[in-house]
Tab-separated table of C-alpha atoms and ligand atoms in Angstrom:
chain	number	residue	atom	x	y	z
A	1	MET	CA	88.070	89.744	96.411
A	2	PRO	CA	87.036	88.561	92.699
A	3	ASN	CA	84.567	91.329	90.479
A	4	VAL	CA	81.522	89.575	89.514
A	5	SER	CA	81.047	90.965	86.091
A	6	PHE	CA	78.312	91.894	83.907
A	7	PRO	CA	77.510	90.622	80.562
A	8	GLU	CA	78.866	92.848	76.944
A	9	GLY	CA	76.665	95.341	77.002
A	10	PHE	CA	74.585	95.006	79.987
A	11	LEU	CA	72.868	99.004	80.273
A	12	TRP	CA	73.887	100.752	83.643
A	13	GLY	CA	71.761	103.312	84.174
A	14	SER	CA	69.388	105.875	86.449
A	15	ALA	CA	65.873	106.685	87.067
A	16	THR	CA	63.839	110.065	87.946
A	17	SER	CA	60.410	111.460	87.196
A	18	ALA	CA	58.850	114.311	85.517
A	19	TYR	CA	56.687	115.902	88.498
A	20	GLN	CA	59.777	114.623	91.132
A	21	ILE	CA	62.427	116.833	89.108
A	22	GLU	CA	61.449	119.175	86.745
A	23	GLY	CA	59.711	121.858	89.208
A	24	ALA	CA	58.998	124.978	86.594
A	25	ALA	CA	55.191	123.672	86.968
A	26	ARG	CA	53.803	126.203	85.212
A	27	GLU	CA	56.176	127.236	82.510
A	28	ASP	CA	55.822	127.319	78.781
A	29	GLY	CA	52.335	126.098	78.891
A	30	ARG	CA	52.822	123.580	80.924
A	31	GLY	CA	48.864	122.533	82.358
A	32	GLU	CA	47.635	121.345	85.749
A	33	SER	CA	48.263	118.243	86.710
A	34	ILE	CA	46.956	116.030	89.731
A	35	TRP	CA	49.626	116.356	92.078
A	36	ASP	CA	50.000	119.610	91.608
A	37	ARG	CA	46.141	119.888	93.031
A	38	PHE	CA	46.725	116.837	95.648
A	39	SER	CA	50.142	118.699	97.189
A	40	ALA	CA	48.982	122.299	97.135
A	41	THR	CA	45.614	120.556	99.389
A	42	PRO	CA	46.545	120.692	102.927
A	43	GLY	CA	48.219	117.440	104.682
A	44	LYS	CA	48.149	115.395	101.316
A	45	VAL	CA	52.158	115.540	101.490
A	46	GLN	CA	53.788	115.249	104.740
A	47	ASP	CA	55.741	117.983	104.267
A	48	GLY	CA	53.086	120.061	102.592
A	49	SER	CA	55.952	120.698	99.686
A	50	SER	CA	55.089	119.970	96.157
A	51	GLY	CA	56.757	119.507	93.081
A	52	GLU	CA	56.799	123.346	92.378
A	53	ILE	CA	60.203	123.592	91.935
A	54	ALA	CA	61.537	120.419	93.047
A	55	CYS	CA	64.910	120.266	91.553
A	56	ASP	CA	64.745	122.677	88.927
A	57	HIS	CA	65.751	120.147	86.151
A	58	TYR	CA	63.564	121.961	83.718
A	59	HIS	CA	66.791	124.668	83.636
A	60	ARG	CA	68.908	122.258	84.544
A	61	PHE	CA	68.848	119.207	82.477
A	62	ALA	CA	71.815	120.275	81.069
A	63	GLU	CA	74.085	120.299	83.336
A	64	ASP	CA	71.869	117.381	84.837
A	65	VAL	CA	73.208	115.436	81.394
A	66	ARG	CA	77.028	116.925	81.647
A	67	MET	CA	76.510	114.795	85.090
A	68	MET	CA	75.217	111.494	84.200
A	69	LYS	CA	78.105	111.842	81.651
A	70	GLY	CA	80.801	112.238	83.706
A	71	LEU	CA	79.576	109.485	85.760
A	72	GLY	CA	79.769	107.130	83.014
A	73	LEU	CA	75.763	106.326	82.766
A	74	SER	CA	75.304	104.319	79.675
A	75	ALA	CA	71.408	105.140	79.856
A	76	TYR	CA	68.892	107.323	81.293
A	77	ARG	CA	64.921	106.543	82.025
A	78	PHE	CA	62.545	109.757	82.598
A	79	SER	CA	59.151	110.162	82.864
A	80	ILE	CA	57.454	112.975	79.845
A	81	ALA	CA	54.547	115.109	81.792
A	82	TRP	CA	51.309	114.837	80.085
A	83	PRO	CA	50.604	118.409	80.964
A	84	ARG	CA	53.334	119.579	78.789
A	85	ILE	CA	52.118	118.429	76.114
A	86	LEU	CA	48.589	118.222	76.282
A	87	PRO	CA	48.105	121.134	78.695
A	88	GLY	CA	44.568	120.984	79.050
A	89	GLY	CA	45.354	116.578	78.558
A	90	ARG	CA	43.658	115.850	74.581
A	91	GLY	CA	43.478	118.472	72.164
A	92	ALA	CA	45.768	121.554	71.222
A	93	VAL	CA	49.450	120.431	72.037
A	94	ASN	CA	52.030	123.149	73.349
A	95	ALA	CA	55.055	122.651	70.986
A	96	ARG	CA	56.747	124.084	73.900
A	97	GLY	CA	56.632	121.222	76.218
A	98	LEU	CA	57.928	118.930	73.131
A	99	ASP	CA	60.711	121.112	72.755
A	100	PHE	CA	61.877	120.314	76.436
A	101	TYR	CA	62.026	116.852	75.891
A	102	SER	CA	63.879	117.542	72.075
A	103	ARG	CA	66.200	119.272	73.730
A	104	LEU	CA	66.779	116.846	76.383
A	105	VAL	CA	66.794	113.908	74.206
A	106	ASP	CA	69.026	115.671	72.250
A	107	ALA	CA	71.881	115.915	74.801
A	108	LEU	CA	71.105	112.471	75.887
A	109	LEU	CA	72.726	111.426	72.536
A	110	GLU	CA	75.253	113.537	71.700
A	111	ALA	CA	76.496	112.324	75.368
A	112	GLY	CA	76.350	109.058	74.944
A	113	ILE	CA	73.295	108.029	77.062
A	114	GLN	CA	70.559	106.161	75.862
A	115	PRO	CA	66.704	107.234	76.529
A	116	PHE	CA	64.408	105.496	78.039
A	117	ALA	CA	60.816	107.440	78.199
A	118	THR	CA	58.173	106.502	80.016
A	119	LEU	CA	54.786	107.881	79.155
A	120	PHE	CA	53.221	107.732	81.785
A	121	HIS	CA	54.851	108.221	85.451
A	122	TRP	CA	51.582	109.551	87.613
A	123	ASP	CA	50.992	113.458	86.267
A	124	LEU	CA	48.244	113.302	84.661
A	125	PRO	CA	46.626	116.726	83.620
A	126	GLN	CA	44.011	117.572	85.821
A	127	ALA	CA	41.249	117.924	82.992
A	128	LEU	CA	41.308	115.206	83.002
A	129	GLN	CA	40.342	114.085	86.157
A	130	ASP	CA	37.612	116.175	86.251
A	131	GLU	CA	36.555	114.349	83.516
A	132	GLY	CA	36.582	111.417	85.980
A	133	GLY	CA	40.223	109.930	85.564
A	134	TRP	CA	41.360	106.626	84.995
A	135	PRO	CA	38.461	105.124	86.381
A	136	SER	CA	36.682	106.601	82.996
A	137	ARG	CA	37.529	104.727	80.088
A	138	ALA	CA	37.926	108.542	77.911
A	139	THR	CA	41.062	108.711	79.845
A	140	ALA	CA	42.803	105.753	78.051
A	141	GLU	CA	41.620	106.532	74.759
A	142	ALA	CA	43.493	110.311	75.422
A	143	PHE	CA	46.556	108.303	76.917
A	144	VAL	CA	46.820	106.531	73.417
A	145	ASP	CA	46.364	109.791	71.691
A	146	TYR	CA	49.016	111.437	73.466
A	147	ALA	CA	51.312	108.870	72.834
A	148	ASP	CA	51.136	109.499	69.611
A	149	VAL	CA	51.689	112.868	69.792
A	150	VAL	CA	54.764	112.400	71.987
A	151	THR	CA	56.274	109.007	69.777
A	152	ARG	CA	55.993	111.319	66.581
A	153	ALA	CA	57.941	114.206	68.017
A	154	LEU	CA	60.576	112.119	69.530
A	155	GLY	CA	60.710	108.432	67.978
A	156	ASP	CA	63.384	109.200	65.798
A	157	ARG	CA	65.167	109.557	68.543
A	158	VAL	CA	64.371	107.514	71.407
A	159	LYS	CA	63.917	103.781	70.740
A	160	ASP	CA	63.207	102.866	73.769
A	161	TRP	CA	59.532	103.812	75.204
A	162	ILE	CA	57.769	102.691	78.699
A	163	THR	CA	54.001	102.873	78.663
A	164	HIS	CA	53.280	103.207	82.245
A	165	ASN	CA	54.961	103.558	85.717
A	166	GLU	CA	53.708	101.191	87.956
A	167	PRO	CA	49.918	100.706	87.487
A	168	TRP	CA	49.525	99.148	91.043
A	169	CYS	CA	50.740	102.554	92.153
A	170	THR	CA	48.012	104.565	89.642
A	171	SER	CA	45.314	102.542	90.098
A	172	MET	CA	45.470	101.055	93.843
A	173	LEU	CA	47.857	103.024	95.383
A	174	SER	CA	45.926	106.215	94.207
A	175	HIS	CA	42.593	104.865	93.774
A	176	GLN	CA	41.959	102.600	96.956
A	177	VAL	CA	44.734	103.126	99.075
A	178	GLY	CA	44.260	107.216	98.701
A	179	LEU	CA	48.129	108.134	99.623
A	180	HIS	CA	48.971	109.113	96.306
A	181	ALA	CA	46.783	111.336	93.748
A	182	PRO	CA	44.073	111.545	93.606
A	183	GLY	CA	43.793	110.656	97.070
A	184	LEU	CA	40.292	107.805	96.472
A	185	LYS	CA	39.488	105.303	98.708
A	186	ASP	CA	37.215	103.205	96.566
A	187	TRP	CA	37.587	99.902	95.034
A	188	GLY	CA	35.594	99.956	92.572
A	189	LEU	CA	36.900	103.148	90.745
A	190	ALA	CA	40.622	101.661	91.359
A	191	LEU	CA	39.617	98.754	89.929
A	192	ALA	CA	38.300	100.413	86.923
A	193	ALA	CA	41.517	102.840	86.728
A	194	SER	CA	43.682	99.068	86.385
A	195	HIS	CA	41.963	98.577	83.687
A	196	HIS	CA	41.977	101.325	81.442
A	197	VAL	CA	46.059	101.845	82.604
A	198	LEU	CA	46.582	98.438	81.407
A	199	LEU	CA	44.176	98.513	77.721
A	200	SER	CA	45.790	102.494	77.116
A	201	HIS	CA	48.847	100.657	77.362
A	202	GLY	CA	48.124	97.609	75.397
A	203	LEU	CA	45.822	100.419	72.851
A	204	ALA	CA	49.066	102.617	72.818
A	205	VAL	CA	51.620	99.667	71.900
A	206	PRO	CA	51.417	99.751	68.021
A	207	VAL	CA	50.443	103.235	67.999
A	208	ILE	CA	54.028	103.807	69.282
A	209	ARG	CA	55.899	100.652	67.808
A	210	GLY	CA	54.466	102.983	63.889
A	211	ASN	CA	55.430	106.244	64.802
A	212	SER	CA	59.120	104.905	65.962
A	213	ALA	CA	60.806	102.590	63.633
A	214	GLY	CA	62.529	99.620	65.412
A	215	ALA	CA	61.417	101.089	68.551
A	216	ARG	CA	61.676	99.020	71.680
A	217	VAL	CA	58.160	99.090	73.549
A	218	GLY	CA	57.383	97.562	78.007
A	219	ILE	CA	55.691	98.631	80.624
A	220	THR	CA	56.978	99.288	83.939
A	221	LEU	CA	55.379	97.217	86.412
A	222	ASN	CA	56.299	97.538	90.531
A	223	LEU	CA	56.017	93.379	91.929
A	224	SER	CA	57.428	92.284	95.298
A	225	PRO	CA	58.041	88.776	96.293
A	226	VAL	CA	54.999	87.902	98.739
A	227	VAL	CA	55.742	85.010	101.383
A	228	PRO	CA	53.111	84.084	104.470
A	229	ALA	CA	54.290	85.053	107.561
A	230	SER	CA	53.812	81.455	108.960
A	231	PRO	CA	52.916	77.927	107.603
A	232	SER	CA	49.681	78.528	108.322
A	233	PRO	CA	46.689	78.053	105.857
A	234	ALA	CA	45.573	81.539	107.417
A	235	ASP	CA	48.893	83.095	105.981
A	236	HIS	CA	48.942	81.472	103.285
A	237	GLU	CA	45.555	82.437	101.929
A	238	ALA	CA	47.248	85.714	102.937
A	239	CYS	CA	49.324	85.358	100.490
A	240	ARG	CA	46.923	84.215	97.811
A	241	ASN	CA	45.232	86.745	97.773
A	242	PHE	CA	47.937	89.984	98.021
A	243	ASP	CA	50.077	88.427	95.589
A	244	GLY	CA	46.750	88.208	93.146
A	245	TYR	CA	46.502	91.884	94.228
A	246	PHE	CA	49.316	93.475	93.831
A	247	ASN	CA	51.838	91.206	91.171
A	248	ARG	CA	49.266	88.937	89.181
A	249	TRP	CA	46.439	91.431	88.948
A	250	PHE	CA	48.536	93.417	86.298
A	251	LEU	CA	51.847	90.474	85.328
A	252	ASP	CA	48.451	88.524	84.374
A	253	PRO	CA	46.797	90.391	82.059
A	254	VAL	CA	49.945	91.847	80.211
A	255	HIS	CA	50.851	88.306	78.950
A	256	GLY	CA	47.779	87.282	77.615
A	257	ARG	CA	46.370	85.481	80.649
A	258	GLY	CA	43.473	87.958	81.535
A	259	TYR	CA	42.023	88.718	85.347
A	260	PRO	CA	42.971	86.090	87.676
A	261	ALA	CA	40.368	84.381	88.683
A	262	ASP	CA	40.691	83.589	92.059
A	263	MET	CA	40.663	87.665	92.385
A	264	ILE	CA	37.672	88.619	90.631
A	265	ALA	CA	36.007	85.582	92.820
A	266	ASP	CA	37.169	87.862	95.727
A	267	HIS	CA	36.498	91.299	94.943
A	268	ILE	CA	32.905	89.929	93.872
A	269	ALA	CA	32.690	87.828	97.790
A	270	ASP	CA	34.511	90.868	99.515
A	271	GLY	CA	31.671	93.785	97.450
A	272	HIS	CA	34.818	95.206	95.494
A	273	LEU	CA	32.766	93.925	92.456
A	274	PRO	CA	29.569	93.437	91.889
A	275	PRO	CA	28.470	90.246	91.178
A	276	GLU	CA	28.755	89.776	87.149
A	277	GLY	CA	32.609	90.782	87.968
A	278	LEU	CA	34.709	94.193	86.381
A	279	THR	CA	32.220	95.322	84.054
A	280	VAL	CA	34.408	97.780	82.489
A	281	VAL	CA	36.191	95.128	80.470
A	282	LYS	CA	34.854	94.919	76.977
A	283	ALA	CA	35.046	92.843	73.716
A	284	GLY	CA	38.412	92.996	72.848
A	285	ASP	CA	39.926	94.540	75.823
A	286	LEU	CA	42.476	91.507	76.970
A	287	ALA	CA	43.618	91.149	73.529
A	288	ALA	CA	44.480	94.604	73.467
A	289	ILE	CA	46.621	94.058	76.628
A	290	ALA	CA	48.022	91.490	75.625
A	291	ALA	CA	49.572	93.376	72.689
A	292	PRO	CA	53.407	91.402	72.447
A	293	CYS	CA	55.904	93.955	74.065
A	294	ASP	CA	59.688	93.726	73.823
A	295	PHE	CA	60.533	94.157	77.606
A	296	LEU	CA	59.132	94.056	80.328
A	297	GLY	CA	61.003	97.128	83.370
A	298	VAL	CA	60.573	95.883	86.598
A	299	ASN	CA	60.547	97.504	89.780
A	300	TYR	CA	61.863	96.531	92.973
A	301	TYR	CA	61.797	97.935	96.459
A	302	ASN	CA	61.241	94.927	98.534
A	303	ARG	CA	59.048	92.124	99.847
A	304	VAL	CA	55.863	91.633	101.285
A	305	VAL	CA	54.846	89.663	104.545
A	306	SER	CA	51.877	88.698	104.632
A	307	ARG	CA	49.460	87.795	107.664
A	308	SER	CA	46.190	86.964	108.432
A	309	ASP	CA	45.073	89.376	110.659
A	310	LYS	CA	42.707	86.322	112.305
A	311	VAL	CA	45.289	83.826	112.954
A	312	LEU	CA	47.290	86.558	114.925
A	313	ASP	CA	44.255	88.174	116.454
A	314	ALA	CA	42.441	85.438	117.383
A	315	GLN	CA	45.313	82.354	118.524
A	316	ASN	CA	48.167	84.881	118.272
A	317	GLN	CA	50.691	82.128	116.571
A	318	PRO	CA	54.058	83.201	116.304
A	319	ARG	CA	55.547	84.420	112.997
A	320	THR	CA	58.150	82.758	111.459
A	321	VAL	CA	59.350	84.806	108.919
A	322	GLU	CA	63.059	86.240	110.204
A	323	LEU	CA	62.780	89.850	108.421
A	324	ALA	CA	66.471	91.860	108.708
A	325	PRO	CA	66.908	93.705	111.849
A	326	LYS	CA	64.598	97.350	112.254
A	327	GLU	CA	68.161	99.231	112.206
A	328	GLU	CA	68.826	97.773	108.008
A	329	TRP	CA	65.592	99.160	106.934
A	330	THR	CA	66.051	102.037	104.671
A	331	GLU	CA	64.709	105.432	105.878
A	332	MET	CA	61.430	104.514	104.294
A	333	GLY	CA	60.524	101.300	106.444
A	334	TRP	CA	61.361	99.275	103.595
A	335	GLU	CA	63.467	95.951	104.880
A	336	GLU	CA	65.733	95.495	102.547
A	337	TYR	CA	65.820	92.269	101.024
A	338	PRO	CA	68.162	92.213	98.013
A	339	GLU	CA	67.782	87.923	97.401
A	340	GLY	CA	63.879	89.250	96.891
A	341	LEU	CA	65.452	91.321	93.443
A	342	ASN	CA	66.561	87.664	92.575
A	343	GLN	CA	63.376	85.985	93.007
A	344	VAL	CA	61.021	88.346	91.603
A	345	LEU	CA	63.513	88.095	87.912
A	346	ASN	CA	63.229	84.806	88.318
A	347	ARG	CA	59.408	84.040	88.736
A	348	VAL	CA	58.444	86.556	85.774
A	349	HIS	CA	61.133	85.229	83.494
A	350	LEU	CA	59.743	81.562	84.503
A	351	VAL	CA	56.518	81.998	85.123
A	352	TYR	CA	55.464	84.918	82.045
A	353	GLY	CA	58.472	84.452	80.051
A	354	PRO	CA	59.232	88.151	78.648
A	355	ARG	CA	61.639	88.522	75.550
A	356	ARG	CA	63.767	91.221	77.805
A	357	ILE	CA	63.983	92.228	81.322
A	358	TYR	CA	64.894	96.201	82.805
A	359	VAL	CA	65.319	96.496	86.449
A	360	THR	CA	64.118	99.655	85.598
A	361	GLU	CA	64.443	100.967	89.410
A	362	ASN	CA	66.068	99.732	92.419
A	363	GLY	CA	67.523	102.302	95.147
A	364	ALA	CA	67.261	103.577	98.470
A	365	SER	CA	66.670	106.252	100.454
A	366	TYR	CA	69.042	106.889	103.411
A	367	GLY	CA	69.207	111.106	104.441
A	368	THR	CA	73.285	110.825	104.757
A	369	ALA	CA	74.152	114.994	104.782
A	370	PRO	CA	77.970	116.530	103.148
A	371	ASP	CA	80.126	116.334	106.052
A	372	ALA	CA	82.737	118.792	106.495
A	373	ASP	CA	84.566	118.457	103.324
A	374	GLY	CA	81.807	118.690	101.152
A	375	ARG	CA	81.734	114.601	100.813
A	376	ILE	CA	78.353	112.226	101.348
A	377	PRO	CA	79.456	109.029	102.511
A	378	ASP	CA	76.453	107.306	102.147
A	379	GLU	CA	77.532	103.749	102.776
A	380	ARG	CA	74.169	102.251	103.209
A	381	ARG	CA	73.424	102.998	100.120
A	382	LEU	CA	75.841	101.295	98.369
A	383	ARG	CA	75.864	98.077	99.906
A	384	PHE	CA	72.188	98.670	98.992
A	385	LEU	CA	73.177	98.974	95.466
A	386	ARG	CA	76.041	96.244	95.735
A	387	GLU	CA	74.068	93.914	96.779
A	388	HIS	CA	71.569	94.125	94.645
A	389	PHE	CA	73.588	94.359	91.866
A	390	LEU	CA	75.446	91.532	93.051
A	391	ALA	CA	70.991	89.558	93.452
A	392	ALA	CA	70.645	90.712	89.545
A	393	ARG	CA	73.834	88.813	88.616
A	394	ARG	CA	72.652	85.497	90.304
A	395	ALA	CA	69.704	86.128	88.435
A	396	ILE	CA	71.187	86.310	85.237
A	397	ASP	CA	73.302	83.574	85.976
A	398	ALA	CA	70.040	81.183	86.279
A	399	GLY	CA	68.820	82.422	82.752
A	400	VAL	CA	66.751	85.845	83.478
A	401	PRO	CA	67.225	87.515	79.923
A	402	LEU	CA	68.136	90.912	82.424
A	403	HIS	CA	69.863	93.661	80.331
A	404	GLY	CA	70.275	96.758	82.506
A	405	PHE	CA	69.449	98.225	85.783
A	406	PHE	CA	68.419	101.859	86.106
A	407	VAL	CA	69.387	103.054	90.036
A	408	TRP	CA	66.126	104.761	91.320
A	409	SER	CA	67.011	107.976	91.667
A	410	LEU	CA	69.857	109.571	89.790
A	411	LEU	CA	69.251	112.969	92.142
A	412	ASP	CA	67.182	113.588	95.327
A	413	ASN	CA	63.582	114.636	94.489
A	414	PHE	CA	59.979	115.192	95.670
A	415	GLU	CA	59.138	111.589	97.093
A	416	TRP	CA	55.820	112.059	96.225
A	417	ASP	CA	53.403	112.007	100.246
A	418	ARG	CA	56.689	111.894	101.610
A	419	GLY	CA	57.766	115.161	100.103
A	420	TYR	CA	61.192	116.196	100.343
A	421	GLY	CA	62.091	114.111	103.546
A	422	GLN	CA	63.425	110.925	101.441
A	423	ARG	CA	66.444	111.172	99.943
A	424	PHE	CA	66.451	108.432	97.662
A	425	GLY	CA	69.451	109.870	94.914
A	426	ILE	CA	72.873	108.796	94.084
A	427	VAL	CA	73.640	112.475	94.129
A	428	TRP	CA	73.252	115.065	96.718
A	429	VAL	CA	70.967	117.492	96.139
A	430	ASP	CA	70.503	121.009	97.853
A	431	TYR	CA	67.026	122.121	97.214
A	432	GLU	CA	68.358	125.914	98.540
A	433	THR	CA	70.960	126.341	96.419
A	434	GLN	CA	69.918	123.005	93.790
A	435	VAL	CA	73.810	122.527	94.170
A	436	ARG	CA	74.572	118.647	93.249
A	437	ILE	CA	77.091	116.505	94.561
A	438	PRO	CA	77.543	113.208	93.474
A	439	LYS	CA	77.751	111.207	97.227
A	440	ASP	CA	79.964	108.126	97.427
A	441	SER	CA	77.323	105.222	95.942
A	442	ALA	CA	77.256	107.932	92.802
A	443	LEU	CA	81.337	107.294	93.420
A	444	TRP	CA	81.329	103.629	93.376
A	445	TYR	CA	78.628	103.050	90.686
A	446	SER	CA	80.167	105.113	88.303
A	447	ARG	CA	83.588	102.240	88.617
A	448	VAL	CA	80.984	99.482	88.702
A	449	ILE	CA	79.948	100.875	85.358
A	450	ALA	CA	83.804	101.635	83.872
A	451	THR	CA	84.864	97.918	84.818
A	452	ASN	CA	80.876	96.375	84.189
A	453	SER	CA	81.670	94.798	87.222
A	454	VAL	CA	80.898	94.730	90.924
A	455	ASP	CA	83.769	94.736	94.140
A	456	THR	CA	82.150	91.572	96.121
A	457	VAL	CA	83.425	92.688	99.554
B	501	FCB	C1	58.771	103.776	92.656
B	501	FCB	C2	58.326	104.916	91.953
B	501	FCB	C3	59.662	106.374	92.190
B	501	FCB	C4	60.223	106.301	94.018
B	501	FCB	C5	60.148	105.093	94.396
B	501	FCB	C6	60.959	105.411	95.685
B	501	FCB	O1	56.929	103.492	93.556
B	501	FCB	O2	58.019	104.866	90.531
B	501	FCB	O3	58.706	107.228	91.679
B	501	FCB	O4	59.016	106.914	94.355
B	501	FCB	O5	59.085	103.794	93.889
């Protein structure tokens, strides 16, 4: 079978986030984050673990960068821990925190790896949470100051900036579903949080540009195609609502369309918002959120099949969407659906038209462990990645301006509320010894990178 090649200059990267890999939670002046507090609260993380040590990347970053170089990665997406930089959330700057990222960036550049820095990947300083967290407008203002400090220090060398990772998770998953820190279940707070996250993004964009000459700035959204489980009108209605809640609530304002009117109406009708609507939006906010960006980051893992419980319960209608057989779902319990990536990329391109798109995360959790020879034959991850790379290639063929792909994740790591039970890495981490072993998927990926092409067998 011939190889399917990618456009010249396509970036092949991997992604991580600070709290999931760094460890050194109490070192060099780092302040407490909401994830330290949340994971120390019994019952919040499935295996009772935390990111206190994680992959010890804080001490092993040089080794990790050497490994990335060995694999041939052309780009690396990491996040900066706000509580390392501003331990109290605002005010006094911790120079040792900045210094760590400065050394990491230097090592990456030295290795010929393009750094993509994410400013917020969920580890909010606890001090800001104590003052109200994202539901409070003051947190958006504090974020802009934090972005200013970081980009002043690193903006000469980092030219690709992502303000936020997955605002849906920061707001809804953390304040309404309650699975992530701070673990609240309150619609009003979640919706206020979503607005302040987006506002902080928009306000930070010009600040970042001002500090980092020639910078390219974007935001990363987690997106899923949403399909109705059956042709029934009720399932279509459930689909519209979920798509609005998950995708459009974030895509629309970032691209200058404001919040979707149907969702505001739904939230008022459901009692999530008062009759006046989203009252935290002040004059000028929507224009700020719509600050033109250089790219959109898309994180894609799976699709959502929406059904109306009413129809299912009352009439027991047959569901017509065929899901992949359960044996083919990843260990997160997520269906493998590579074509969904092509669908999401096309939708974003056709409806919203961002200048550039990167897949800033895609990957799979499979626990495949080292065999007797110390090799890690993670064929299912390899197949997962191949299918998603090919889906990305189909999107490029259709005209989507996709410029790079970051595999989640470089290393096995602390998977939030799931703890260390889920392994997303293309590199195995032995948490006892901190030994890293590239899995078969990593070795295969390095051939993809070297040839800028994917084998189709
Ligand atoms: C994404 C997160 C990332 C990781 C993957 C599996 O939602 O951005 O940190 O947890 O899911």
